[in-house]
Coordinates of C-alpha atoms and ligand atoms in Angstrom, one line a residue:
M1 CA 226.6 54.2 -38.7
K2 CA 229.7 55.1 -39.6
T3 CA 231.5 57.0 -42.4
Q4 CA 234.6 59.0 -43.2
V5 CA 232.7 62.8 -44.3
A6 CA 229.7 63.4 -43.5
I7 CA 228.1 65.3 -46.3
I8 CA 224.6 67.6 -45.8
G9 CA 222.8 68.2 -48.3
A10 CA 222.5 66.4 -52.5
G11 CA 222.9 69.8 -54.2
P12 CA 225.3 69.6 -56.5
S13 CA 228.1 70.8 -54.1
G14 CA 227.0 67.3 -52.1
L15 CA 227.0 65.1 -54.9
L16 CA 230.2 66.8 -56.9
L17 CA 232.4 66.6 -53.7
S18 CA 231.1 62.6 -52.7
Q19 CA 231.2 61.6 -56.4
L20 CA 235.4 62.7 -56.3
L21 CA 236.1 61.1 -52.6
N22 CA 234.3 57.9 -53.4
R23 CA 237.1 58.3 -56.6
A24 CA 239.2 58.4 -54.5
G25 CA 238.8 56.0 -51.4
I26 CA 237.4 58.0 -49.0
S27 CA 233.9 56.7 -48.0
T28 CA 230.7 59.1 -47.9
I29 CA 227.2 59.4 -46.6
V30 CA 224.7 62.1 -48.3
L31 CA 221.8 63.4 -46.1
E32 CA 219.3 65.5 -48.5
R33 CA 215.8 66.8 -46.6
Q34 CA 214.3 66.9 -50.5
S35 CA 213.4 63.8 -52.0
R36 CA 216.0 62.7 -54.7
E37 CA 212.9 63.8 -57.3
Y38 CA 211.9 67.5 -56.8
V39 CA 216.2 68.3 -56.9
L40 CA 216.2 67.3 -59.8
S41 CA 213.4 69.1 -60.8
R42 CA 214.6 72.6 -59.7
I43 CA 216.3 74.5 -62.6
R44 CA 218.5 76.6 -62.2
A45 CA 222.3 78.4 -62.9
G46 CA 223.2 76.6 -67.2
V47 CA 226.1 78.0 -67.4
L48 CA 229.6 77.2 -67.3
E49 CA 233.2 77.6 -66.5
W50 CA 236.2 76.0 -67.8
G51 CA 237.3 74.5 -64.4
S52 CA 233.8 73.2 -64.4
V53 CA 234.1 71.6 -66.8
E54 CA 237.5 69.8 -66.1
L55 CA 236.6 68.8 -63.0
L56 CA 233.3 67.3 -64.1
R57 CA 235.5 65.4 -66.9
K58 CA 237.8 64.4 -63.4
A59 CA 234.4 63.5 -61.6
G60 CA 234.0 60.6 -64.4
V61 CA 230.6 62.6 -65.3
G62 CA 231.7 65.0 -68.3
A63 CA 230.2 62.3 -71.7
R64 CA 227.2 63.6 -71.5
M65 CA 228.2 67.1 -70.8
D66 CA 230.4 66.7 -73.5
A67 CA 228.3 65.7 -75.7
E68 CA 225.0 67.3 -75.3
G69 CA 226.9 71.1 -74.1
H70 CA 227.7 73.4 -76.2
P71 CA 230.9 75.3 -75.9
H72 CA 230.5 79.4 -76.3
D73 CA 232.9 81.1 -77.5
G74 CA 231.5 84.7 -76.6
F75 CA 228.6 86.3 -74.7
H76 CA 226.9 90.1 -75.6
L77 CA 226.1 93.1 -74.0
A78 CA 223.5 95.6 -75.2
Y79 CA 222.2 98.8 -74.3
N80 CA 219.8 101.6 -75.6
N81 CA 219.6 99.6 -78.8
Q82 CA 222.8 99.1 -79.4
E83 CA 225.2 95.1 -77.6
F84 CA 228.1 94.5 -79.2
R85 CA 230.0 91.2 -78.4
V86 CA 232.9 89.8 -75.9
D87 CA 234.7 87.6 -77.6
V88 CA 236.1 85.2 -73.9
H89 CA 237.5 82.7 -76.4
K90 CA 240.3 85.5 -77.9
H91 CA 241.6 87.3 -74.9
T92 CA 241.2 84.1 -72.9
G93 CA 241.7 81.1 -74.6
K94 CA 239.1 79.4 -73.0
R95 CA 234.6 78.7 -73.0
M96 CA 232.6 78.2 -71.5
M97 CA 229.9 74.9 -71.4
V98 CA 225.4 75.9 -71.6
Y99 CA 224.7 72.8 -70.1
G100 CA 221.5 73.0 -67.0
Q101 CA 222.6 71.8 -63.4
T102 CA 220.0 70.4 -63.9
E103 CA 221.5 67.8 -66.1
V104 CA 224.9 68.3 -64.4
T105 CA 223.1 66.8 -60.8
R106 CA 220.8 63.8 -62.8
D107 CA 224.4 63.1 -64.5
L108 CA 226.4 63.0 -60.8
Y109 CA 223.1 61.8 -58.7
E110 CA 223.9 58.2 -62.2
A111 CA 226.8 58.8 -61.6
Q112 CA 227.2 58.4 -57.5
D113 CA 224.2 55.2 -58.0
E114 CA 226.9 53.3 -60.0
I115 CA 229.5 53.5 -57.5
G116 CA 226.9 52.8 -55.0
A117 CA 227.3 55.9 -53.0
T118 CA 225.0 55.9 -49.9
I119 CA 222.5 59.3 -50.5
I120 CA 219.5 58.5 -48.3
H121 CA 216.7 61.4 -49.3
G122 CA 214.1 62.7 -46.7
V123 CA 215.8 63.2 -43.3
E124 CA 214.7 65.9 -41.4
N125 CA 216.1 67.4 -38.0
V126 CA 219.3 67.4 -39.0
K127 CA 221.7 68.1 -36.5
L128 CA 225.8 68.4 -36.0
H129 CA 227.1 67.7 -32.8
D130 CA 230.9 67.5 -31.4
L131 CA 232.3 69.5 -34.1
Q132 CA 235.8 69.7 -31.9
S133 CA 236.4 66.3 -31.6
T134 CA 234.5 64.0 -32.6
P135 CA 232.0 64.4 -35.2
R136 CA 228.8 63.2 -35.7
V137 CA 225.7 64.2 -36.9
T138 CA 221.6 63.1 -36.7
Y139 CA 218.9 63.5 -38.2
E140 CA 215.1 62.0 -38.6
L141 CA 214.0 59.5 -40.9
D142 CA 210.5 57.9 -41.2
G143 CA 209.8 59.1 -37.0
K144 CA 213.1 57.3 -35.9
T145 CA 216.3 59.1 -35.4
Q146 CA 219.6 58.1 -36.3
E147 CA 223.2 58.7 -36.1
V148 CA 226.4 59.5 -38.2
Q149 CA 229.8 59.2 -37.0
C150 CA 232.2 60.4 -39.3
D151 CA 236.2 62.2 -40.0
F152 CA 234.2 65.8 -40.8
I153 CA 231.4 66.9 -42.4
A154 CA 231.0 69.2 -45.3
G155 CA 227.7 71.2 -45.1
C156 CA 226.9 71.7 -48.7
D157 CA 223.3 72.7 -47.3
G158 CA 223.0 75.4 -48.9
F159 CA 221.2 78.6 -48.2
H160 CA 218.6 77.4 -45.8
G161 CA 220.9 74.8 -44.4
V162 CA 222.0 73.9 -40.6
S163 CA 225.7 73.4 -41.5
R164 CA 226.4 77.5 -41.4
P165 CA 224.2 78.1 -38.4
S166 CA 226.4 76.2 -36.4
I167 CA 229.9 77.6 -36.7
P168 CA 229.2 79.4 -32.9
D169 CA 228.1 83.4 -33.7
D170 CA 231.6 84.8 -32.6
I171 CA 233.6 83.5 -34.6
R172 CA 231.0 83.3 -38.0
T173 CA 231.4 86.9 -40.2
E174 CA 228.4 87.3 -42.1
Y175 CA 229.3 90.4 -45.1
E176 CA 225.5 91.4 -47.3
K177 CA 224.2 93.6 -49.7
V178 CA 220.6 93.1 -50.6
Y179 CA 219.8 94.5 -53.7
P180 CA 216.5 96.7 -54.2
F181 CA 215.2 93.9 -57.5
G182 CA 215.0 90.0 -57.6
W183 CA 214.6 88.4 -61.9
L184 CA 211.7 86.6 -62.9
G185 CA 212.7 83.2 -64.9
V186 CA 210.5 81.8 -67.6
L187 CA 211.5 78.0 -69.2
S188 CA 210.1 77.5 -71.8
D189 CA 210.7 74.9 -75.2
T190 CA 211.3 77.6 -77.4
P191 CA 214.5 78.0 -80.2
P192 CA 217.0 81.1 -78.1
C193 CA 217.1 83.8 -80.2
A194 CA 220.7 84.5 -80.6
D195 CA 223.5 82.1 -80.6
E196 CA 224.5 83.0 -77.7
L197 CA 223.6 84.3 -73.9
I198 CA 223.0 88.3 -74.6
Y199 CA 222.7 90.7 -71.4
A200 CA 220.7 93.5 -71.4
N201 CA 221.5 97.0 -69.7
H202 CA 217.8 98.6 -70.7
R203 CA 215.9 101.9 -68.7
R204 CA 213.4 99.5 -68.2
G205 CA 215.5 97.4 -66.2
F206 CA 217.5 93.9 -66.9
A207 CA 217.3 91.9 -69.5
L208 CA 219.1 87.7 -70.2
A209 CA 218.8 85.6 -73.0
S210 CA 220.3 82.2 -72.9
M211 CA 219.3 79.1 -73.3
R212 CA 219.8 74.9 -73.3
S213 CA 220.5 73.4 -76.2
A214 CA 218.8 74.3 -79.3
T215 CA 215.2 74.4 -78.4
R216 CA 215.3 76.0 -75.1
S217 CA 215.3 78.8 -74.1
R218 CA 216.4 80.3 -70.5
Y219 CA 215.0 84.8 -70.2
Y220 CA 214.8 86.0 -67.5
I221 CA 213.8 90.7 -66.2
Q222 CA 214.8 92.7 -63.8
V223 CA 211.6 93.1 -61.5
P224 CA 210.7 95.5 -58.5
L225 CA 210.6 93.1 -54.9
T226 CA 207.3 93.4 -54.1
D227 CA 205.9 91.6 -57.6
K228 CA 204.7 88.2 -58.1
V229 CA 205.0 85.5 -60.6
E230 CA 201.5 85.2 -60.7
N231 CA 200.9 88.4 -61.4
W232 CA 202.5 87.2 -64.8
S233 CA 201.8 85.8 -67.6
D234 CA 203.3 84.6 -70.3
D235 CA 202.1 87.3 -72.4
A236 CA 202.9 89.6 -70.3
F237 CA 206.1 88.6 -69.2
W238 CA 207.3 88.0 -73.2
D239 CA 205.6 91.8 -74.0
E240 CA 208.5 92.7 -71.2
L241 CA 211.1 90.7 -72.7
K242 CA 210.6 91.9 -75.7
R243 CA 210.9 96.1 -75.1
R244 CA 214.5 95.3 -73.5
L245 CA 215.6 93.3 -75.2
P246 CA 217.8 94.7 -79.2
A247 CA 214.6 95.3 -81.7
E248 CA 216.7 92.8 -84.0
H249 CA 216.3 90.2 -81.3
A250 CA 212.3 90.8 -79.6
K251 CA 211.6 90.9 -83.9
T252 CA 212.6 87.2 -83.9
L253 CA 212.2 86.3 -80.7
I254 CA 210.0 83.4 -80.1
T255 CA 208.0 82.8 -78.1
G256 CA 205.5 80.0 -76.4
P257 CA 204.7 79.1 -73.2
S258 CA 206.6 78.8 -70.3
I259 CA 207.3 75.9 -68.9
E260 CA 208.8 76.8 -65.7
K261 CA 209.0 80.2 -64.0
S262 CA 209.8 82.1 -60.7
I263 CA 211.5 84.4 -59.6
A264 CA 213.9 84.4 -57.6
P265 CA 215.6 87.2 -55.2
L266 CA 219.6 89.4 -55.2
R267 CA 222.1 88.9 -52.6
S268 CA 225.6 89.4 -52.2
F269 CA 227.5 87.1 -49.1
V270 CA 229.9 85.4 -48.1
C271 CA 230.1 83.4 -44.4
E272 CA 233.8 84.2 -43.0
P273 CA 235.4 81.5 -42.0
M274 CA 234.1 78.8 -44.1
Q275 CA 235.7 75.8 -41.2
H276 CA 234.9 75.4 -38.0
G277 CA 236.8 72.2 -36.5
K278 CA 235.6 69.5 -39.1
L279 CA 233.4 71.1 -39.9
F280 CA 234.0 72.5 -43.7
L281 CA 231.2 74.5 -45.8
C282 CA 230.5 74.6 -49.4
G283 CA 228.4 76.1 -52.2
D284 CA 226.2 78.7 -50.9
A285 CA 225.9 77.0 -47.3
A286 CA 228.9 79.7 -47.6
H287 CA 228.3 82.6 -50.2
I288 CA 225.4 83.8 -52.9
V289 CA 226.1 86.3 -55.3
P290 CA 223.0 87.4 -57.7
P291 CA 223.2 85.4 -60.7
T292 CA 224.0 88.3 -63.5
G293 CA 228.1 86.9 -62.8
A294 CA 226.7 83.1 -63.7
K295 CA 229.3 82.0 -61.0
G296 CA 227.1 81.3 -57.9
L297 CA 227.7 77.0 -59.3
N298 CA 231.0 77.4 -60.6
L299 CA 231.9 78.9 -56.8
A300 CA 230.5 75.4 -55.2
M301 CA 232.5 73.4 -58.4
S302 CA 235.9 75.3 -57.2
D303 CA 234.9 74.5 -53.2
V304 CA 234.5 71.7 -53.3
Y305 CA 237.7 71.3 -55.9
Y306 CA 239.7 73.0 -53.1
L307 CA 237.5 70.5 -50.6
S308 CA 238.5 67.9 -51.5
N309 CA 241.7 68.3 -52.7
G310 CA 242.1 68.6 -49.2
L311 CA 240.8 65.0 -48.0
I312 CA 242.6 63.8 -50.0
A313 CA 245.6 65.2 -49.4
H314 CA 245.3 63.9 -45.9
Y315 CA 243.8 61.7 -46.2
D316 CA 246.5 60.0 -48.6
D317 CA 249.8 61.3 -47.1
G318 CA 248.5 62.5 -44.0
N319 CA 248.8 65.5 -44.8
S320 CA 247.0 68.5 -43.5
N321 CA 248.4 71.5 -45.2
L322 CA 245.8 71.7 -47.7
L323 CA 242.7 70.8 -45.9
S324 CA 243.6 73.4 -43.2
A325 CA 244.4 76.5 -45.9
Y326 CA 240.5 75.3 -46.6
S327 CA 238.7 78.5 -46.2
E328 CA 241.5 81.1 -46.6
T329 CA 242.6 80.0 -50.8
A330 CA 238.1 79.0 -50.8
L331 CA 237.5 83.0 -50.0
D332 CA 240.0 84.4 -52.1
R333 CA 238.5 83.0 -54.5
I334 CA 235.3 84.3 -53.6
W335 CA 235.6 87.2 -52.7
K336 CA 236.5 88.0 -56.4
A337 CA 233.6 86.5 -57.9
I338 CA 231.4 88.7 -55.7
R339 CA 232.9 90.8 -56.5
F340 CA 232.9 90.4 -60.8
S341 CA 229.4 89.7 -60.1
W342 CA 228.4 92.4 -57.9
S343 CA 229.8 95.4 -60.8
M344 CA 227.8 92.9 -63.4
T345 CA 224.8 93.9 -61.1
T346 CA 225.4 97.1 -60.7
L347 CA 226.4 98.3 -64.4
L348 CA 223.4 96.3 -66.2
H349 CA 220.3 96.8 -63.6
R350 CA 218.1 99.7 -62.8
F351 CA 218.1 101.2 -59.6
P352 CA 214.6 102.8 -57.9
D353 CA 216.9 105.6 -56.8
Q354 CA 219.1 105.8 -60.5
T355 CA 218.8 109.7 -62.4
D356 CA 219.8 110.4 -65.7
F357 CA 223.4 110.7 -64.5
D358 CA 223.5 107.4 -63.0
Q359 CA 222.4 105.7 -66.2
H360 CA 224.7 107.6 -67.7
V361 CA 227.7 106.3 -66.6
Q362 CA 226.4 103.1 -66.9
E363 CA 225.9 103.8 -71.0
S364 CA 229.5 105.4 -70.4
E365 CA 231.4 102.5 -68.8
L366 CA 229.2 100.4 -71.6
L367 CA 231.0 101.9 -74.6
Y368 CA 234.3 102.3 -73.4
T369 CA 234.0 98.2 -72.7
A370 CA 233.1 98.1 -76.4
Q371 CA 235.8 99.8 -77.2
S372 CA 238.7 98.9 -75.1
K373 CA 241.0 95.3 -75.4
A374 CA 241.8 95.7 -72.1
A375 CA 238.5 96.0 -70.2
Q376 CA 237.5 93.6 -72.7
T377 CA 239.7 90.9 -71.7
S378 CA 239.0 91.4 -67.7
I379 CA 235.1 91.2 -68.4
A380 CA 236.2 87.9 -70.3
E381 CA 238.5 86.6 -67.6
N382 CA 236.3 87.3 -64.6
Y383 CA 233.3 85.6 -66.8
V384 CA 235.6 82.8 -68.0
G385 CA 235.9 81.5 -63.8
L386 CA 239.4 83.4 -62.9
P387 CA 242.1 80.1 -62.8
Y388 CA 242.4 77.7 -60.1
S389 CA 245.0 78.6 -56.7
R390 CA 246.5 75.2 -55.8
Ligands
RFL401 P1 221.8 74.1 -53.2 O1 221.4 73.0 -55.0 O2 221.1 74.8 -53.3 O3 221.6 72.4 -52.5 C1 221.9 72.7 -50.7 C2 220.3 71.2 -50.7 O4 220.9 70.5 -49.7 C3 219.6 70.7 -49.2 N1 219.5 71.2 -47.9 C4 219.0 70.6 -46.7 N2 219.5 68.8 -46.5 C5 218.7 68.4 -45.5 N3 219.8 68.7 -44.4 C6 218.8 69.8 -44.0 N4 218.7 70.5 -43.5 C7 218.0 70.1 -45.6 N5 218.9 72.2 -45.5 C8 219.2 72.3 -47.2 C9 218.6 71.4 -50.8 O5 217.6 70.6 -50.2 C10 219.6 71.1 -51.4 O6 219.4 69.9 -51.9 O7 223.3 73.9 -53.0 P2 225.0 73.7 -53.2 O8 224.8 72.1 -53.8 O9 226.4 74.5 -53.4 O10 224.5 74.4 -55.3 C11 224.2 75.8 -55.2 C12 224.0 75.9 -56.5 O11 222.7 75.4 -56.5 C13 223.7 76.9 -56.2 O12 225.0 78.4 -56.9 C14 223.0 78.0 -58.4 O13 221.8 77.1 -58.5 C15 222.3 79.9 -57.7 N6 221.9 79.8 -58.6 C16 222.2 80.4 -59.7 N7 223.5 80.8 -60.2 C17 223.8 80.7 -61.5 O14 225.1 80.4 -62.1 N8 223.5 81.2 -62.1 C18 221.7 81.0 -62.0 O15 220.9 81.4 -63.2 C19 221.3 80.7 -61.4 N9 220.1 80.7 -60.9 C20 220.4 79.8 -58.2 C21 219.8 80.4 -59.1 C22 219.6 80.2 -56.9 C23 218.5 79.3 -56.0 N10 217.7 79.5 -54.9 C24 218.6 79.0 -54.6 C25 217.1 79.3 -55.1 C26 217.6 80.2 -58.7 C27 217.7 79.9 -58.0 C28 216.0 80.4 -57.5
PHB402 C1 220.7 80.9 -66.7 O1 221.0 80.1 -68.3 O2 219.5 80.8 -66.0 C2 221.9 81.7 -66.6 C3 222.6 82.0 -67.2 C4 223.7 83.2 -67.6 C5 224.2 83.9 -66.2 C6 222.1 83.7 -64.9 C7 221.4 82.8 -65.6 O3 224.2 84.6 -66.0

């Protein structure tokens, strides 16, 4: 098989890239290890930056998001049973959209079906070859080896994919910070306990009240890395969540059976460079942020913005400047999101060796933020998403 751009992975990065390229007349083949049903059953992020919203619209997949998504103008920070609102819209003129990653992925699949895009599921043993000349991808499907010849490869295959390790060790630098805790997340068909998200610093550990719709809630609590999902009954989860949220919300919190429950470890990770020859990395394949800043999915989308613009300029005008600058341009924005996600994580979580001094410093920073327009503007502009550079 031959195509212009071979895309490894049908997560949000791979599907959005394929959609934008196909609409610009560039051919793609997407190779995905899992089944479509499996990809669509993953519960992950929930908050879109406004830049992501506009990019999805540009890709022709904005209709259901605009009809069913929930624009949010702010969010709440809580500590010590107090709570204040960061008015994102007032400070930035922009807002967020609450619309689940699962829905984004479903919309992208449907749009790709309409275009007649090629997405091959269930591929095994994907290997990348000849990255410096005429690239090829080989894979196995139903026990047979297949090959795709292409001009470029987009590595959109997440943190555990094959693309990043295809960049030779002596060229690749990896930066990593692993946090000593994880998030236990629960999805439930219950109305959210508040109109906007609440991020809570608590002496027992961080908690987050989020949502997917007026009838579906998503909650998280910080747990030790040693905890197992099986050891958390729904009742134990709700009890612990209520202890950590401000009393006003804990009192009115409506509980119900969990429809998904999982633990995700928290890490920060960056791979440099994000390009090697004709291979370009996008999204989780190149970087991971702890979810405290709601940046993972949004960073995947800004990578796709830069890479799709670079590829389109290359094919349309023969101008490869944007493409050559991809890694540097994307990394500038990624490091800012890495910093913001790290600072939100550090501000809001309980660390194993945390002293009363450390706790006072966190609470004092929260108090300062509550009282300072400058501090709120800084959090707001990072949370809503820094502008794309070009
Ligand atoms: P994805 O979504 O991981 O998609 C990668 C796709 O590549 C496939 N794949 C392969 N295909 C072929 N051959 C191989 N060798 C392959 N190896 C992997 C995978 O099956 C998959 O379909 O990466 P992408 O597209 O870059 O999208 C990134 C986002 O998914 C990610 O940043 C966020 O979901 C991160 N994240 C969260 N972000 C938030 O902002 N808020 C959250 O609440 C949040 N929760 C999460 C998360 C990530 C999680 N992971 C990765 C464990 C919860 C979890 C559990
Ligand atoms: C979510 O709704 O899953 C969510 C929202 C905000 C975050 C992380 C996760 O910061």
